[in-house]
């Protein structure tokens, strides 16, 4: 029988982007003791290439937390500094793969928050791929880390529906808040020694959330209406679907942030553009894709009417 005695937790939190900050903020709000925060080193960004701090670091500074930014997680100096924190639990949210010397260190283990219903969508981009693949539901999972990627024993899961209009950005924000709550529930279960895990079941039908590269983001206008629509919203706002717009002698690389679909039979060539100066649509297999927010080269993201105000489309204009 498990002890009813409450454990005194000393937590090291590991994470980098805003998605992780929500979980860290929730733990602090609940009064848990965070003895250290591990986050990515500052990186140059923007036109001035100034060093930028991670979202987690910026938040941790405001709370006066001890921050470590190792470049090598196997470095002996870092490992000795981590050990000196005397943590008994480590929490990982949107960080990177840990060596065993790190994840096996605390007595109560190291658990990770993943933005999918594991074992489905293991990998780097679960939110994007769930929408790209047209899933109607996803969720968040906490699991104890082992020596493979996203394969450890599951602690808790929570499901959520994906609507037909949701973009990856919208789903990200929803899962960020759900994830923060699930991290809190998981920590509370560990604190009270009430964790019951289950093994992940693999299989050939599982979807993998591979890292997304620029070539992956290009829209193939020969695909079906739903496939194109899901790709656009599954990559918005980041890393963003893109296409080439051929307009007379001009060829533009255009990013597509927002679209809607219209199911309709037609005989128009795939990729042909139509505009009435208020709307812009593309002929695809099974209907039309209306382009609602675009970014032209060297310009900011714009609503389609603003784009059309400064763009004269030729009769043979198309995307490819």
JSON list of C-alpha atoms in Angstrom, two decimals, residues 127-135 162-168 224-236 241 259 261 289:
[
{"chain": "A", "resi": 127, "resn": "UNK", "atom": "CA", "xyz": [0.54, 19.83, -33.10]},
{"chain": "A", "resi": 128, "resn": "UNK", "atom": "CA", "xyz": [1.29, 20.56, -36.76]},
{"chain": "A", "resi": 129, "resn": "UNK", "atom": "CA", "xyz": [0.95, 17.00, -37.96]},
{"chain": "A", "resi": 130, "resn": "UNK", "atom": "CA", "xyz": [-2.31, 16.31, -36.11]},
{"chain": "A", "resi": 131, "resn": "UNK", "atom": "CA", "xyz": [-3.95, 19.12, -38.11]},
{"chain": "A", "resi": 132, "resn": "UNK", "atom": "CA", "xyz": [-2.11, 18.38, -41.37]},
{"chain": "A", "resi": 133, "resn": "UNK", "atom": "CA", "xyz": [-3.40, 14.81, -41.19]},
{"chain": "A", "resi": 134, "resn": "UNK", "atom": "CA", "xyz": [-6.96, 15.97, -40.55]},
{"chain": "A", "resi": 135, "resn": "UNK", "atom": "CA", "xyz": [-7.33, 14.53, -37.05]},
{"chain": "A", "resi": 162, "resn": "UNK", "atom": "CA", "xyz": [-9.81, 19.71, -33.06]},
{"chain": "A", "resi": 163, "resn": "UNK", "atom": "CA", "xyz": [-12.28, 21.90, -34.95]},
{"chain": "A", "resi": 164, "resn": "UNK", "atom": "CA", "xyz": [-12.23, 22.26, -38.74]},
{"chain": "A", "resi": 165, "resn": "UNK", "atom": "CA", "xyz": [-11.23, 25.92, -38.50]},
{"chain": "A", "resi": 166, "resn": "UNK", "atom": "CA", "xyz": [-8.39, 25.59, -35.98]},
{"chain": "A", "resi": 167, "resn": "UNK", "atom": "CA", "xyz": [-4.86, 26.45, -37.01]},
{"chain": "A", "resi": 168, "resn": "UNK", "atom": "CA", "xyz": [-1.73, 25.03, -35.41]},
{"chain": "A", "resi": 224, "resn": "UNK", "atom": "CA", "xyz": [-7.31, 17.18, -52.73]},
{"chain": "A", "resi": 225, "resn": "UNK", "atom": "CA", "xyz": [-9.27, 20.10, -51.30]},
{"chain": "A", "resi": 226, "resn": "UNK", "atom": "CA", "xyz": [-9.09, 18.81, -47.71]},
{"chain": "A", "resi": 227, "resn": "UNK", "atom": "CA", "xyz": [-5.41, 17.89, -47.93]},
{"chain": "A", "resi": 228, "resn": "UNK", "atom": "CA", "xyz": [-4.45, 21.41, -49.05]},
{"chain": "A", "resi": 229, "resn": "UNK", "atom": "CA", "xyz": [-6.72, 23.11, -46.53]},
{"chain": "A", "resi": 230, "resn": "UNK", "atom": "CA", "xyz": [-5.39, 21.01, -43.64]},
{"chain": "A", "resi": 231, "resn": "UNK", "atom": "CA", "xyz": [-1.79, 21.68, -44.66]},
{"chain": "A", "resi": 232, "resn": "UNK", "atom": "CA", "xyz": [-2.30, 25.45, -44.65]},
{"chain": "A", "resi": 233, "resn": "UNK", "atom": "CA", "xyz": [-3.92, 25.55, -41.21]},
{"chain": "A", "resi": 234, "resn": "UNK", "atom": "CA", "xyz": [-1.54, 22.90, -39.84]},
{"chain": "A", "resi": 235, "resn": "UNK", "atom": "CA", "xyz": [1.43, 25.13, -40.63]},
{"chain": "A", "resi": 236, "resn": "UNK", "atom": "CA", "xyz": [-0.04, 28.45, -39.52]},
{"chain": "A", "resi": 241, "resn": "UNK", "atom": "CA", "xyz": [2.78, 26.90, -45.90]},
{"chain": "A", "resi": 259, "resn": "UNK", "atom": "CA", "xyz": [-7.60, 30.01, -45.91]},
{"chain": "A", "resi": 261, "resn": "UNK", "atom": "CA", "xyz": [-12.39, 25.84, -48.43]},
{"chain": "A", "resi": 289, "resn": "UNK", "atom": "CA", "xyz": [-9.31, 27.32, -51.65]}
]
